[in-house]
Tab-separated table of C-alpha atoms in Angstrom:
chain	number	residue	atom	x	y	z
A	1	MET	CA	57.445	73.473	81.471
A	2	ASN	CA	58.745	76.824	82.608
A	3	LEU	CA	58.368	77.585	86.294
A	4	PRO	CA	57.234	81.095	87.199
A	5	ALA	CA	60.018	83.340	88.417
A	6	GLN	CA	59.936	83.856	92.156
A	7	SER	CA	59.094	87.427	93.069
A	8	TYR	CA	60.733	89.385	95.861
A	9	PRO	CA	59.526	92.591	97.467
A	10	ALA	CA	61.118	95.761	96.149
A	11	LEU	CA	62.925	97.981	98.599
A	12	ASN	CA	60.799	101.073	98.110
A	13	SER	CA	61.208	102.875	101.397
A	14	ALA	CA	64.361	104.607	102.549
A	15	LEU	CA	64.140	102.706	105.838
A	16	GLU	CA	64.159	99.326	104.054
A	17	GLN	CA	67.073	100.356	101.854
A	18	LEU	CA	69.072	101.567	104.841
A	19	ARG	CA	68.334	98.406	106.829
A	20	THR	CA	69.352	96.162	103.938
A	21	GLY	CA	72.515	98.162	103.297
A	22	ARG	CA	73.518	97.799	106.930
A	23	GLU	CA	72.828	94.063	106.865
A	24	ILE	CA	75.076	93.611	103.843
A	25	ILE	CA	77.949	95.523	105.444
A	26	ARG	CA	77.412	93.617	108.694
A	27	ALA	CA	77.527	90.285	106.839
A	28	GLU	CA	80.855	91.214	105.255
A	29	ALA	CA	82.246	92.554	108.541
A	30	ASN	CA	81.285	89.358	110.391
A	31	ALA	CA	82.937	87.227	107.719
A	32	LEU	CA	86.127	89.296	107.975
A	33	LEU	CA	86.168	88.962	111.756
A	34	ALA	CA	85.704	85.198	111.510
A	35	MET	CA	88.489	85.020	108.926
A	36	SER	CA	90.879	86.943	111.157
A	37	GLU	CA	90.255	84.471	113.965
A	38	SER	CA	90.631	81.382	111.763
A	39	LEU	CA	93.887	82.443	110.097
A	40	ASP	CA	96.415	79.705	110.847
A	41	GLY	CA	99.883	78.422	110.056
A	42	ALA	CA	99.087	78.157	106.358
A	43	PHE	CA	99.259	81.946	106.236
A	44	CYS	CA	102.840	81.844	107.575
A	45	ASP	CA	103.670	79.134	105.031
A	46	ALA	CA	102.392	81.396	102.252
A	47	VAL	CA	104.460	84.314	103.561
A	48	GLU	CA	107.563	82.125	103.673
A	49	LEU	CA	106.995	80.675	100.198
A	50	ILE	CA	106.426	84.062	98.564
A	51	GLY	CA	109.111	85.717	100.677
A	52	GLN	CA	111.721	83.332	99.291
A	53	CYS	CA	110.481	83.757	95.720
A	54	ARG	CA	113.230	85.069	93.447
A	55	GLY	CA	110.845	85.787	90.603
A	56	SER	CA	107.388	87.383	90.583
A	57	VAL	CA	104.062	86.601	92.189
A	58	ILE	CA	101.696	85.767	89.324
A	59	VAL	CA	98.133	86.458	90.457
A	60	THR	CA	95.287	84.777	88.599
A	61	GLY	CA	91.541	84.588	89.002
A	62	MET	CA	88.396	84.809	86.887
A	63	GLY	CA	85.502	87.244	87.061
A	64	LYS	CA	85.154	89.114	90.357
A	65	ALA	CA	87.978	87.069	91.868
A	66	GLY	CA	90.137	88.248	88.967
A	67	LEU	CA	89.298	91.875	89.762
A	68	ILE	CA	90.324	91.276	93.371
A	69	GLY	CA	93.485	89.653	92.010
A	70	ARG	CA	94.268	92.771	89.970
A	71	LYS	CA	94.052	94.883	93.104
A	72	LEU	CA	96.240	92.472	95.083
A	73	ALA	CA	98.880	92.392	92.345
A	74	ALA	CA	98.950	96.191	92.397
A	75	THR	CA	99.197	96.286	96.200
A	76	MET	CA	102.052	93.784	96.248
A	77	SER	CA	103.926	95.625	93.512
A	78	SER	CA	103.651	98.921	95.364
A	79	THR	CA	104.815	97.438	98.662
A	80	GLY	CA	107.942	95.666	97.522
A	81	THR	CA	106.718	92.311	96.164
A	82	ARG	CA	107.076	92.122	92.378
A	83	SER	CA	103.731	90.954	91.065
A	84	PHE	CA	101.392	91.094	88.092
A	85	LEU	CA	98.037	89.711	86.982
A	86	LEU	CA	97.661	86.796	84.577
A	87	HIS	CA	94.184	86.446	83.083
A	88	PRO	CA	93.472	82.684	83.109
A	89	ALA	CA	91.558	82.717	79.825
A	90	GLU	CA	94.340	84.616	78.047
A	91	ALA	CA	96.957	82.368	79.673
A	92	VAL	CA	96.011	79.343	77.564
A	93	HIS	CA	96.281	81.460	74.409
A	94	GLY	CA	99.941	82.297	74.810
A	95	ASP	CA	100.250	84.415	77.972
A	96	LEU	CA	101.599	81.421	79.898
A	97	GLY	CA	104.899	82.331	78.299
A	98	CYS	CA	105.280	85.115	80.862
A	99	ILE	CA	105.682	82.605	83.706
A	100	HIS	CA	109.212	81.962	84.927
A	101	PRO	CA	110.400	78.898	86.900
A	102	GLU	CA	111.301	81.141	89.866
A	103	ASP	CA	107.788	82.609	90.095
A	104	VAL	CA	104.965	81.774	92.497
A	105	ILE	CA	101.316	81.528	91.465
A	106	LEU	CA	98.665	83.140	93.667
A	107	ALA	CA	95.330	81.725	92.484
A	108	LEU	CA	91.926	83.036	93.604
A	109	SER	CA	88.666	81.114	93.341
A	110	HIS	CA	85.912	80.885	95.940
A	111	SER	CA	84.630	77.562	94.692
A	112	GLY	CA	88.044	76.243	93.745
A	113	GLU	CA	86.401	74.834	90.617
A	114	THR	CA	86.585	77.827	88.266
A	115	GLU	CA	87.066	76.245	84.842
A	116	GLU	CA	89.549	78.757	83.459
A	117	VAL	CA	91.725	78.580	86.582
A	118	CYS	CA	91.597	74.797	86.909
A	119	ARG	CA	92.609	74.420	83.262
A	120	LEU	CA	95.952	76.048	84.132
A	121	LEU	CA	96.788	73.784	87.047
A	122	PRO	CA	98.290	70.803	85.162
A	123	ILE	CA	100.498	73.135	83.133
A	124	ILE	CA	101.671	75.028	86.235
A	125	GLN	CA	102.389	71.749	88.006
A	126	GLN	CA	104.289	70.487	84.982
A	127	LEU	CA	106.437	73.647	85.138
A	128	GLN	CA	106.959	72.899	88.859
A	129	ILE	CA	105.864	76.379	89.902
A	130	PRO	CA	104.481	76.538	93.465
A	131	ILE	CA	100.858	77.580	93.945
A	132	VAL	CA	99.316	79.536	96.804
A	133	ALA	CA	95.528	79.345	96.653
A	134	ILE	CA	92.954	81.617	98.281
A	135	THR	CA	89.861	79.441	98.042
A	136	GLY	CA	86.924	78.081	99.964
A	137	SER	CA	88.222	74.574	100.635
A	138	ASP	CA	91.447	72.611	100.403
A	139	GLN	CA	89.352	69.723	99.043
A	140	SER	CA	88.470	71.588	95.845
A	141	THR	CA	90.355	71.075	92.597
A	142	LEU	CA	92.379	74.245	93.175
A	143	GLY	CA	92.920	73.470	96.840
A	144	SER	CA	94.151	69.955	96.074
A	145	ALA	CA	96.645	71.237	93.505
A	146	ALA	CA	98.032	74.066	95.647
A	147	ASP	CA	101.184	73.895	97.744
A	148	VAL	CA	99.647	76.251	100.324
A	149	VAL	CA	95.920	76.822	100.803
A	150	LEU	CA	94.499	79.871	102.524
A	151	GLN	CA	90.979	78.631	103.199
A	152	ILE	CA	88.291	81.290	103.362
A	153	GLY	CA	85.437	78.812	103.831
A	154	ARG	CA	82.187	78.543	101.935
A	155	GLN	CA	80.914	82.075	102.294
A	156	ARG	CA	77.248	82.967	102.054
A	157	GLU	CA	77.044	85.942	99.714
A	158	ALA	CA	75.279	89.050	100.965
A	159	ASP	CA	72.699	89.515	98.206
A	160	LEU	CA	69.138	88.267	98.523
A	161	HIS	CA	69.790	85.222	96.337
A	162	GLY	CA	73.233	84.449	97.772
A	163	LEU	CA	74.753	84.571	94.295
A	164	ALA	CA	76.619	87.833	93.658
A	165	PRO	CA	80.247	87.692	94.850
A	166	THR	CA	80.279	90.055	97.812
A	167	VAL	CA	81.262	88.408	101.084
A	168	SER	CA	83.637	85.976	99.376
A	169	THR	CA	85.475	88.706	97.461
A	170	SER	CA	85.701	90.894	100.573
A	171	VAL	CA	87.366	88.035	102.451
A	172	MET	CA	89.694	87.292	99.513
A	173	LEU	CA	90.704	90.944	99.421
A	174	ALA	CA	91.369	91.077	103.158
A	175	VAL	CA	93.458	87.895	103.155
A	176	GLY	CA	95.420	89.111	100.129
A	177	ASP	CA	96.004	92.516	101.707
A	178	ALA	CA	97.226	90.854	104.894
A	179	LEU	CA	99.601	88.740	102.832
A	180	ALA	CA	100.937	91.767	100.932
A	181	ILE	CA	101.523	93.895	104.029
A	182	VAL	CA	103.135	91.113	106.078
A	183	LEU	CA	105.452	90.422	103.135
A	184	SER	CA	106.240	94.130	102.976
A	185	GLN	CA	107.109	94.255	106.667
A	186	ARG	CA	109.139	91.072	106.333
A	187	ARG	CA	111.240	92.851	103.709
A	188	VAL	CA	111.519	95.974	105.949
A	189	PHE	CA	109.903	98.070	103.223
A	190	THR	CA	110.392	101.710	104.284
A	191	PRO	CA	108.314	104.852	103.624
A	192	GLN	CA	111.135	105.999	101.355
A	193	ASP	CA	110.774	102.773	99.337
A	194	PHE	CA	107.017	103.340	99.177
A	195	ALA	CA	107.546	106.912	97.970
A	196	MET	CA	109.663	105.661	95.073
A	197	PHE	CA	106.664	103.797	93.643
A	198	HIS	CA	104.113	106.566	94.348
A	199	PRO	CA	105.454	109.770	92.771
A	200	GLY	CA	102.062	111.054	91.581
A	201	GLY	CA	98.910	112.475	93.164
A	202	SER	CA	98.361	113.692	96.717
A	203	LEU	CA	99.951	110.521	98.097
A	204	GLY	CA	103.056	111.217	96.046
A	205	GLN	CA	103.157	114.760	97.412
A	206	GLN	CA	103.004	113.515	101.005
A	207	LEU	CA	105.789	111.051	100.358
A	208	LYS	CA	108.156	113.662	98.965
A	209	THR	CA	111.124	114.660	101.055
A	210	VAL	CA	111.572	118.100	102.563
A	211	GLN	CA	114.456	118.732	100.173
A	212	GLU	CA	112.104	118.423	97.198
A	213	THR	CA	109.693	121.044	98.524
A	214	MET	CA	111.587	123.437	100.794
A	215	ARG	CA	112.537	126.969	99.852
A	216	GLY	CA	116.253	127.117	99.203
A	217	LEU	CA	118.643	129.659	100.685
A	218	ASP	CA	118.068	131.967	97.705
A	219	GLN	CA	114.389	132.227	98.682
A	220	VAL	CA	114.595	132.707	102.441
A	221	ARG	CA	115.756	135.392	104.862
A	222	ILE	CA	118.881	134.759	106.949
A	223	ALA	CA	120.706	137.193	109.220
A	224	GLY	CA	123.214	137.248	112.043
A	225	GLU	CA	121.838	137.105	115.594
A	226	HIS	CA	123.895	140.168	116.594
A	227	GLU	CA	122.279	142.427	113.994
A	228	SER	CA	119.484	144.758	114.997
A	229	ILE	CA	115.880	144.291	113.989
A	230	ARG	CA	115.980	147.542	111.996
A	231	GLU	CA	119.097	146.507	110.090
A	232	ILE	CA	117.663	143.122	109.224
A	233	PHE	CA	114.236	144.236	108.045
A	234	SER	CA	115.611	147.143	106.064
A	235	ARG	CA	118.118	144.902	104.302
A	236	VAL	CA	116.873	141.319	104.142
A	237	ASN	CA	114.346	140.711	101.402
A	238	GLY	CA	114.015	137.114	100.232
A	239	SER	CA	113.351	136.705	96.535
A	240	GLY	CA	110.696	134.429	95.050
A	241	ARG	CA	107.927	133.176	97.338
A	242	ARG	CA	107.613	135.414	100.385
A	243	THR	CA	108.238	133.876	103.802
A	244	GLY	CA	107.212	135.368	107.117
A	245	ALA	CA	110.333	134.411	109.044
A	246	VAL	CA	113.988	135.299	109.373
A	247	MET	CA	116.404	132.526	110.342
A	248	LEU	CA	119.142	133.785	112.690
A	249	VAL	CA	122.624	132.294	112.804
A	250	ASP	CA	125.577	132.541	115.181
A	251	ASP	CA	129.219	133.231	114.292
A	252	GLN	CA	129.641	129.630	113.072
A	253	ASN	CA	126.623	129.984	110.770
A	254	ARG	CA	124.628	127.575	112.947
A	255	LEU	CA	120.928	128.214	113.371
A	256	SER	CA	120.432	129.930	116.728
A	257	GLY	CA	116.932	131.383	116.459
A	258	LEU	CA	113.889	132.364	114.444
A	259	PHE	CA	112.102	135.703	114.207
A	260	THR	CA	108.742	135.936	112.468
A	261	ASP	CA	106.433	138.681	111.262
A	262	SER	CA	104.218	137.775	114.216
A	263	ASP	CA	107.120	138.446	116.602
A	264	LEU	CA	107.580	141.864	115.018
A	265	ALA	CA	103.890	142.660	115.356
A	266	ARG	CA	104.021	141.573	119.004
A	267	LEU	CA	106.861	144.010	119.700
A	268	PHE	CA	104.833	146.883	118.305
A	269	SER	CA	101.863	145.911	120.463
A	270	GLN	CA	103.958	145.641	123.649
A	271	TYR	CA	106.132	148.755	123.345
A	272	GLU	CA	105.399	152.354	122.503
A	273	GLN	CA	108.968	152.532	121.253
A	274	PRO	CA	109.899	148.996	120.086
A	275	PRO	CA	113.608	148.180	120.612
A	276	LEU	CA	114.289	148.012	116.904
A	277	ASP	CA	117.950	148.948	117.308
A	278	ASN	CA	118.693	146.203	119.835
A	279	PRO	CA	120.239	142.885	118.734
A	280	ILE	CA	117.546	140.603	117.418
A	281	ALA	CA	118.963	137.851	119.655
A	282	GLU	CA	117.203	139.540	122.593
A	283	VAL	CA	113.731	138.842	121.186
A	284	MET	CA	114.172	135.905	118.791
A	285	THR	CA	112.845	132.428	119.510
A	286	ARG	CA	115.872	130.419	120.558
A	287	SER	CA	116.338	126.772	119.567
A	288	PRO	CA	113.298	126.707	117.247
A	289	VAL	CA	111.724	123.468	116.039
A	290	THR	CA	113.557	122.267	112.920
A	291	THR	CA	113.552	119.496	110.350
A	292	THR	CA	116.071	117.914	107.997
A	293	PRO	CA	116.240	117.769	104.182
A	294	HIS	CA	115.593	114.015	104.140
A	295	ALA	CA	112.474	114.062	106.333
A	296	LEU	CA	109.157	113.203	104.653
A	297	LEU	CA	106.495	115.845	104.122
A	298	THR	CA	104.093	113.707	106.151
A	299	GLU	CA	106.367	114.239	109.162
A	300	VAL	CA	106.540	117.988	108.487
A	301	VAL	CA	102.756	118.298	108.203
A	302	GLU	CA	102.379	116.453	111.512
A	303	LEU	CA	104.919	118.793	113.140
A	304	LEU	CA	103.310	121.955	111.790
A	305	THR	CA	99.865	120.758	112.862
A	306	THR	CA	100.650	119.540	116.372
A	307	ARG	CA	103.008	122.412	117.242
A	308	LYS	CA	100.848	125.027	115.467
A	309	LEU	CA	103.809	126.389	113.510
A	310	SER	CA	103.850	128.463	110.335
A	311	GLU	CA	107.542	128.168	109.454
A	312	LEU	CA	109.982	125.320	109.899
A	313	PRO	CA	113.734	125.856	109.395
A	314	VAL	CA	115.583	123.066	107.570
A	315	ILE	CA	119.098	122.373	108.851
A	316	ASP	CA	121.907	119.987	107.952
A	317	GLU	CA	123.935	117.735	110.261
A	318	HIS	CA	126.085	120.731	111.299
A	319	GLN	CA	123.035	122.780	112.346
A	320	ASN	CA	123.545	125.088	109.353
A	321	PRO	CA	120.346	126.359	107.656
A	322	VAL	CA	119.774	124.907	104.195
A	323	GLY	CA	116.197	125.994	103.613
A	324	LEU	CA	112.761	126.636	105.066
A	325	ILE	CA	109.311	125.058	104.885
A	326	ASP	CA	106.490	127.584	105.029
A	327	ILE	CA	102.985	126.396	105.899
A	328	THR	CA	101.726	127.734	102.588
A	329	ASP	CA	104.014	125.232	100.829
A	330	VAL	CA	102.137	122.264	102.307
A	331	ILE	CA	98.678	123.728	102.934
A	332	GLY	CA	97.089	121.190	100.596
A	333	LEU	CA	98.378	118.342	102.766
A	334	MET	CA	97.132	119.739	106.073
A	335	PRO	CA	94.325	117.752	107.776
A	336	ASN	CA	90.885	119.337	107.723
A	337	GLU	CA	89.832	120.852	110.997
A	338	LYS	CA	86.734	119.202	112.463
A	339	GLU	CA	83.862	121.567	112.939
A	340	ASP	CA	82.700	122.089	116.505
């Protein structure tokens, strides 16, 4: 005899939809907060085990847990921990051959009883490869087989029926992210290391060095500080992309000042007869803010934004100019101004 399906009220009003959406996010947020407070020494054991791994971290999980595993493998790989995903169903059809004795398994399963994952455990144990499990209980099949268990508890999912992986996968993701970032910091993974693995997209642009983006000496204007304004502006014309600044150097070719188009305009507004034949050193900005070729563009954008600068001279260790960053070169990386 078939029982009638239980009916539930539809969320027809915008108010009901908004309320339910907030409840779901709140349920996940509460679970994450509880997880952060319950994190214990097992987490440090997992960091130590993976940190000493000479091979790769092999992440495995089925269904939604597998999708979380894919993200964690990508995060670890991009932050200095060599890692990749092993699909548990494909593993028993030959992909187990990718596992090396020096690897570590990171297995994800909320129940700890996922058939495809549990089927791998005897083989992994036979190969004597350590297992770190992110699972609900250390008493589950997965938990019992693991060398280190990061228990996330039996999470109540956020959907009406308590079935769709939501809260459990959010907690798995957070614990895995924490593991990846702590491992990264343990290895002293630098922004320069991060940039190496992120050459594309806007993130890749931000992680470029100044040297990769700056205008070289053949594209900027440089003059001696003893020359007059008239001499400089009648003679110095940078080729390529136009820049609104002249870098001034002393007798040792060290950067001594900066003179911009705005400074020139200011002279014309202040004087009926601007002192165009006087040495530019009298009106230049002395000891301007500078950067180095090896600085990251993120640092340059921060400097341009906070100091409200349009041009930034690039100097070497001897204070000699080697290039210039113009605000138009990094305009796409500038933060959006908040509207009043």
